[in-house]
Short mmCIF file of N, CA and C in Angstrom, two decimals:
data_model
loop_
_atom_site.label_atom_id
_atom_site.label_comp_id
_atom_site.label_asym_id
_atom_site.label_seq_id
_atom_site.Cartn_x
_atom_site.Cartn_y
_atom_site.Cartn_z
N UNK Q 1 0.84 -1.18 0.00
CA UNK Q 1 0.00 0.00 0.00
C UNK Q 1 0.88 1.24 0.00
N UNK Q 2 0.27 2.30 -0.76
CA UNK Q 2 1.29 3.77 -0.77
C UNK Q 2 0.88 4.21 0.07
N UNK Q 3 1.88 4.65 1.36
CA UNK Q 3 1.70 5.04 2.44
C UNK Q 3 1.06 6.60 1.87
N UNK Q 4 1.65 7.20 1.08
CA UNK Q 4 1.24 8.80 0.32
C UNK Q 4 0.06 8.93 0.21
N UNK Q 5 -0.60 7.98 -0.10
CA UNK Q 5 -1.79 7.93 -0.53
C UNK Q 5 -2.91 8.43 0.80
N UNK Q 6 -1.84 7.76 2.01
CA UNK Q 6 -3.19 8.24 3.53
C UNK Q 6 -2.30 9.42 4.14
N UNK Q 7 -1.54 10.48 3.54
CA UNK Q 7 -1.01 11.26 4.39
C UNK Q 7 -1.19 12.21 4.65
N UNK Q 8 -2.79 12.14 4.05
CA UNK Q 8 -3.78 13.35 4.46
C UNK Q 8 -4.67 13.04 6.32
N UNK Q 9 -4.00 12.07 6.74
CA UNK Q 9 -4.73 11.56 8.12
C UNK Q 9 -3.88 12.13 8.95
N UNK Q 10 -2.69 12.25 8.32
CA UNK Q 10 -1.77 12.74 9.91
C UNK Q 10 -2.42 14.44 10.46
N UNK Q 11 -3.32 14.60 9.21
CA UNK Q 11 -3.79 16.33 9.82
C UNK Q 11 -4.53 16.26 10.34
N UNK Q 12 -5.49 15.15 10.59
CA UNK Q 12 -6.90 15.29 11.45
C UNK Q 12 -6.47 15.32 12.73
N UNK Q 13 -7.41 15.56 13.05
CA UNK Q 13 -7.68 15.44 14.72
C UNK Q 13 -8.42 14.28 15.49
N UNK Q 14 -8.53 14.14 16.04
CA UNK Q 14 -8.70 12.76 16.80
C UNK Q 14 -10.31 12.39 17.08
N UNK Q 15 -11.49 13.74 16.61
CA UNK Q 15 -12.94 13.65 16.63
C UNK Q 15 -13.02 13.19 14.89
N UNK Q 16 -12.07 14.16 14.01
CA UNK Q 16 -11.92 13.68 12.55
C UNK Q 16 -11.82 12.27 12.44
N UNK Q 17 -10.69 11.73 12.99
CA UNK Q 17 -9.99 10.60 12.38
C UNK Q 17 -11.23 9.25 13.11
N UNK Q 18 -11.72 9.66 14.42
CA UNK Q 18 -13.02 8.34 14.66
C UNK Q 18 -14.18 8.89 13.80
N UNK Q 19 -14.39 10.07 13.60
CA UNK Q 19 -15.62 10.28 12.52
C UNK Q 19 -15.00 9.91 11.52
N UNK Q 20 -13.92 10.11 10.94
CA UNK Q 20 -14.07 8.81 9.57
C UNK Q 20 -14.03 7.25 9.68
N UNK Q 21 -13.78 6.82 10.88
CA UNK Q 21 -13.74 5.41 11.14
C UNK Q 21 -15.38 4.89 11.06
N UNK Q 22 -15.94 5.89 11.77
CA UNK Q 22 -17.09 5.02 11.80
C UNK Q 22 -17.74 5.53 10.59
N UNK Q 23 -17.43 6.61 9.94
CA UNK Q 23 -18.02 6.51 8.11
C UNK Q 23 -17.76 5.15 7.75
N UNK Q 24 -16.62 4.39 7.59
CA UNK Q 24 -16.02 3.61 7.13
C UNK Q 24 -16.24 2.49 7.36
N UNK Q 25 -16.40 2.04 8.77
CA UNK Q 25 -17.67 0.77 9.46
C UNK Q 25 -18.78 0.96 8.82
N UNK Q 26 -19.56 1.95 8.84
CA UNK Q 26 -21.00 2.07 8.44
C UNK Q 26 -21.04 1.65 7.06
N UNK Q 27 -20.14 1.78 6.00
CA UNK Q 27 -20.40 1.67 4.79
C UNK Q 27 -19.58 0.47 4.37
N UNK Q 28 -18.88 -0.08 5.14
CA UNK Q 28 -18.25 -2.03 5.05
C UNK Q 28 -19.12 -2.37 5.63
N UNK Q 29 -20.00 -2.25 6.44
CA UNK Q 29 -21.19 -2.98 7.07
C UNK Q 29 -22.46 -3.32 5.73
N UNK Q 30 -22.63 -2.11 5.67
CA UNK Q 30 -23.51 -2.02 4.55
C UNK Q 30 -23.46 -2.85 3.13
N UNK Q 31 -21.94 -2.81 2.75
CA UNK Q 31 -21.19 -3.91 1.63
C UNK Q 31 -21.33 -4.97 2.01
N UNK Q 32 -20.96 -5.53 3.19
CA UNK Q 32 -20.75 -6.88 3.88
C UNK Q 32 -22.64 -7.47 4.13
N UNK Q 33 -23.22 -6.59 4.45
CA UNK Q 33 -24.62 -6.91 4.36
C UNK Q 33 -25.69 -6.92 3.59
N UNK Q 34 -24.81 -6.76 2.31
CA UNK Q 34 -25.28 -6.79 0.97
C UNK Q 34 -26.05 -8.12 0.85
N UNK Q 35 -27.02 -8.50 -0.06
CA UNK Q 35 -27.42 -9.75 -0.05
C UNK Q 35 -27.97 -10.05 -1.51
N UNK Q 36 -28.50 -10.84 -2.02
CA UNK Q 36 -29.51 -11.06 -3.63
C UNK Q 36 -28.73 -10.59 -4.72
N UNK Q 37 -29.44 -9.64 -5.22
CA UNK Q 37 -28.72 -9.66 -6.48
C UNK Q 37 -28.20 -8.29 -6.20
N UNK Q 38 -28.05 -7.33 -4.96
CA UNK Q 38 -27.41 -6.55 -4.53
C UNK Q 38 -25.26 -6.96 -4.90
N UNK Q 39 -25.07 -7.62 -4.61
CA UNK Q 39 -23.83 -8.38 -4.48
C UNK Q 39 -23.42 -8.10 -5.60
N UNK Q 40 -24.25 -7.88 -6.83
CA UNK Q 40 -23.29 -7.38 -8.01
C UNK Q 40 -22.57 -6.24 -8.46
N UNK Q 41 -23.48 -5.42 -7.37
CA UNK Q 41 -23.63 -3.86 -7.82
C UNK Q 41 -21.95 -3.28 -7.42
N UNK Q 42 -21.53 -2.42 -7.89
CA UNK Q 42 -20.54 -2.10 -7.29
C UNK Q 42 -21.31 -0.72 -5.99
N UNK Q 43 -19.90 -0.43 -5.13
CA UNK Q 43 -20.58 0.23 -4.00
C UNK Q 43 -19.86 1.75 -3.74
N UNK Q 44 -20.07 2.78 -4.59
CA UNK Q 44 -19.55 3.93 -5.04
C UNK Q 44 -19.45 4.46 -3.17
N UNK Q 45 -20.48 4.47 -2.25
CA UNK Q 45 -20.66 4.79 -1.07
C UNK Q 45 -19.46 4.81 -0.07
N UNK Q 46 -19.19 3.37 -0.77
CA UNK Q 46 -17.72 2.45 0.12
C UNK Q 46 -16.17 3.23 -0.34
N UNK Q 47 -16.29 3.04 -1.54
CA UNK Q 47 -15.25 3.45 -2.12
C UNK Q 47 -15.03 5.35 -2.09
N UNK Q 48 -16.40 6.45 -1.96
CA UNK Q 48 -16.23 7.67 -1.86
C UNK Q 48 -15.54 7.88 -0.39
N UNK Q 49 -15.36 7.04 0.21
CA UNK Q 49 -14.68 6.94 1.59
C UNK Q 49 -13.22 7.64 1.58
N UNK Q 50 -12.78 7.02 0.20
CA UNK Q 50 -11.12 7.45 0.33
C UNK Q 50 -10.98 7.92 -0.69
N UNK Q 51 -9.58 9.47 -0.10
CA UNK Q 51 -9.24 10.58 -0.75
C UNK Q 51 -9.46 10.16 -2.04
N UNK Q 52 -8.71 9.15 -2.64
CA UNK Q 52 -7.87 9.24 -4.10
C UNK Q 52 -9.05 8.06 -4.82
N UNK Q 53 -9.11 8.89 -5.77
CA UNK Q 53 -9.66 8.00 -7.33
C UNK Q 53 -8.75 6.44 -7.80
N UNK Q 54 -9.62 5.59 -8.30
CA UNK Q 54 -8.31 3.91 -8.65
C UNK Q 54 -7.56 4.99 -10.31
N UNK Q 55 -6.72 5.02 -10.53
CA UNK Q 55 -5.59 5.23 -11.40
C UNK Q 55 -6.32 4.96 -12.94
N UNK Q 56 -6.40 5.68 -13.14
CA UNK Q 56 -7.20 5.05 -15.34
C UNK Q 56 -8.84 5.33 -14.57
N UNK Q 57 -9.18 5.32 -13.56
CA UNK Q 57 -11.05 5.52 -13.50
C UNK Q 57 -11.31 3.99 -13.35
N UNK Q 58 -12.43 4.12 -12.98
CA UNK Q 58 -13.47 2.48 -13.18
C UNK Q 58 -12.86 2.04 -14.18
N UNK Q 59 -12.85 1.06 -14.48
CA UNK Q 59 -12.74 -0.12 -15.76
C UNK Q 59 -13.75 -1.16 -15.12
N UNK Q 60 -14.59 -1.23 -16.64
CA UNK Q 60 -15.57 -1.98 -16.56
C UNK Q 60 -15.44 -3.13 -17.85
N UNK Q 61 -15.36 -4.41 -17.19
CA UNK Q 61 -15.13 -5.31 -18.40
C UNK Q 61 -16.15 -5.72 -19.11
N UNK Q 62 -15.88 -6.08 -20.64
CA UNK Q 62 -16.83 -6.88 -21.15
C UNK Q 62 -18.00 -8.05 -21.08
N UNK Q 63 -18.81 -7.35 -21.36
CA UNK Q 63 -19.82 -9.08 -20.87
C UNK Q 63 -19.52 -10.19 -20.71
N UNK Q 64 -18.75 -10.66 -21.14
CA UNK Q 64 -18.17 -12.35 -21.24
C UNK Q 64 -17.61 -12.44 -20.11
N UNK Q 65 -16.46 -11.58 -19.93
CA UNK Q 65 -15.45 -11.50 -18.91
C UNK Q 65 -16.43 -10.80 -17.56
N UNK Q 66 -17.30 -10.08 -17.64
CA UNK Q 66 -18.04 -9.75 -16.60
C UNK Q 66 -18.92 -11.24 -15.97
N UNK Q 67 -19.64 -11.70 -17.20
CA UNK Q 67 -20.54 -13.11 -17.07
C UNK Q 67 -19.52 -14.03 -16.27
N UNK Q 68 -18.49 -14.20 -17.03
CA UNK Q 68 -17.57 -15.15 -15.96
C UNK Q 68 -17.15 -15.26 -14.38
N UNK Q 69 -17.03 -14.10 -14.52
CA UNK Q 69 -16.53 -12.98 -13.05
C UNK Q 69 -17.86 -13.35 -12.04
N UNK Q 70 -19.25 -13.14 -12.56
CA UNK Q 70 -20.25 -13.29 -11.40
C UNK Q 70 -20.57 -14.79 -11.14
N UNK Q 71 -20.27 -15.66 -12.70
CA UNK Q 71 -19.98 -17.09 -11.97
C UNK Q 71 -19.26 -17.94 -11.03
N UNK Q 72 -18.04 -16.92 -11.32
CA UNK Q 72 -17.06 -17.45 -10.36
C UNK Q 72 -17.02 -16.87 -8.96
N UNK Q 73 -17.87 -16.17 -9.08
CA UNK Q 73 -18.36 -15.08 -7.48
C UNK Q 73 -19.26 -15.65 -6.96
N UNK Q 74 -20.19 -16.30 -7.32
CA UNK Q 74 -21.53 -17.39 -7.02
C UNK Q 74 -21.28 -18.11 -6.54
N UNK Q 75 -20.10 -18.95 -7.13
CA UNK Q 75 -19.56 -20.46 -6.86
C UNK Q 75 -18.60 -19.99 -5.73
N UNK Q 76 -17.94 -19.17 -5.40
CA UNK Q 76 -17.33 -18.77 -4.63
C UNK Q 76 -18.42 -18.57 -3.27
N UNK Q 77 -19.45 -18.27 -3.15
CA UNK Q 77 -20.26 -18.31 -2.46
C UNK Q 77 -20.83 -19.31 -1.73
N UNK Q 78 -21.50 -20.30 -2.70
CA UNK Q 78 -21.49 -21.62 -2.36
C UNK Q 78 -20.49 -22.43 -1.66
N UNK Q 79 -19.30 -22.32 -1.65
CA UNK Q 79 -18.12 -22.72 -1.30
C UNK Q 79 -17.81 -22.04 0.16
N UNK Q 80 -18.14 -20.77 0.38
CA UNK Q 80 -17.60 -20.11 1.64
C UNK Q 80 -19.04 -20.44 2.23
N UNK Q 81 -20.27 -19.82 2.03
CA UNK Q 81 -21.63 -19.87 2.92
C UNK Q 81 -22.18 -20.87 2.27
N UNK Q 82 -21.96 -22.30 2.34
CA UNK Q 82 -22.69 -23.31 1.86
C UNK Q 82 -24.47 -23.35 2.64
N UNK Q 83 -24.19 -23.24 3.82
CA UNK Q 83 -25.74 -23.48 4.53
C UNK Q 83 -26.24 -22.16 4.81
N UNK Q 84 -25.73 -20.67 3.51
CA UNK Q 84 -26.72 -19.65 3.75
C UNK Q 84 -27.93 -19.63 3.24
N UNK Q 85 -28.96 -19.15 3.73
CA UNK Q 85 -30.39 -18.97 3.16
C UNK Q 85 -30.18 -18.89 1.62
N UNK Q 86 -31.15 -19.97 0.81
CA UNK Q 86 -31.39 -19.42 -0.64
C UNK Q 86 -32.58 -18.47 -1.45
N UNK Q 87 -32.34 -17.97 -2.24
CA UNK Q 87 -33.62 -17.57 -2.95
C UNK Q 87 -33.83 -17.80 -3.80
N UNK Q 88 -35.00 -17.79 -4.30
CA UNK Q 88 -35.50 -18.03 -6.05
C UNK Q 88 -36.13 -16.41 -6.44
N UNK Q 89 -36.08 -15.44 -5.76
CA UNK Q 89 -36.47 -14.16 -6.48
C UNK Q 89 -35.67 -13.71 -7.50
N UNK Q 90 -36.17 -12.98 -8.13
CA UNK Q 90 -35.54 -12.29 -9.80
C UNK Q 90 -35.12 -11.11 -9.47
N UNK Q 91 -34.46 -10.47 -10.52
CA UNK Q 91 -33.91 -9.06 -10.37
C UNK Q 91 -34.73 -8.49 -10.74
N UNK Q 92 -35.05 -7.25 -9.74
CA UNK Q 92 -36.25 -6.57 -9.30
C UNK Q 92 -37.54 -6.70 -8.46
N UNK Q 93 -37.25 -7.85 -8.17
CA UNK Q 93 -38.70 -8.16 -7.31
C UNK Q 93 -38.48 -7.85 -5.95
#
């Protein structure tokens, strides 16, 4: 990690630096408690957290390579929360 990148923290103050902590809980909570077809979305909320932009902007891949990516995120699911609750709802309902 580039330490440069957080060396805008050494200026806060110590009501700053726990008010951004708990920005920062609140909105990994929120990611982490994502659920359905939420899980695909990306989470602009999470990420407006910190100073700096990712380098080149979003990159968003192609369908194929996106299609693959949420299969292998599914199955990855199955594999870590085997006995989590399932659903049969659709996107949007």
């Amino acid at each position: 990690m580039d330490t440069d990148l957080d060396d805008d923290l050494e200026n806060l103050s110590q009501s700053e630096l726990l008010a951004a902590a708990r920005a920062m809980r609140k909105q990994i909570r929120i990611h982490r408690d994502t659920s359905m077809h939420e899980l695909c979305w990306h989470h602009p909320d999470l990420w407006a957290l910190l100073p700096d932009s990712p380098a080149g902007g979003m990159i968003v891949p192609e369908w194929p390579q996106f299609m693959r990516g949420c299969t292998r995120y599914r199955q990855s699911l199955d594999e870590q929360l085997r006995d989590a609750p399932r659903s049969q709802k659709e996107f949007g309902e």
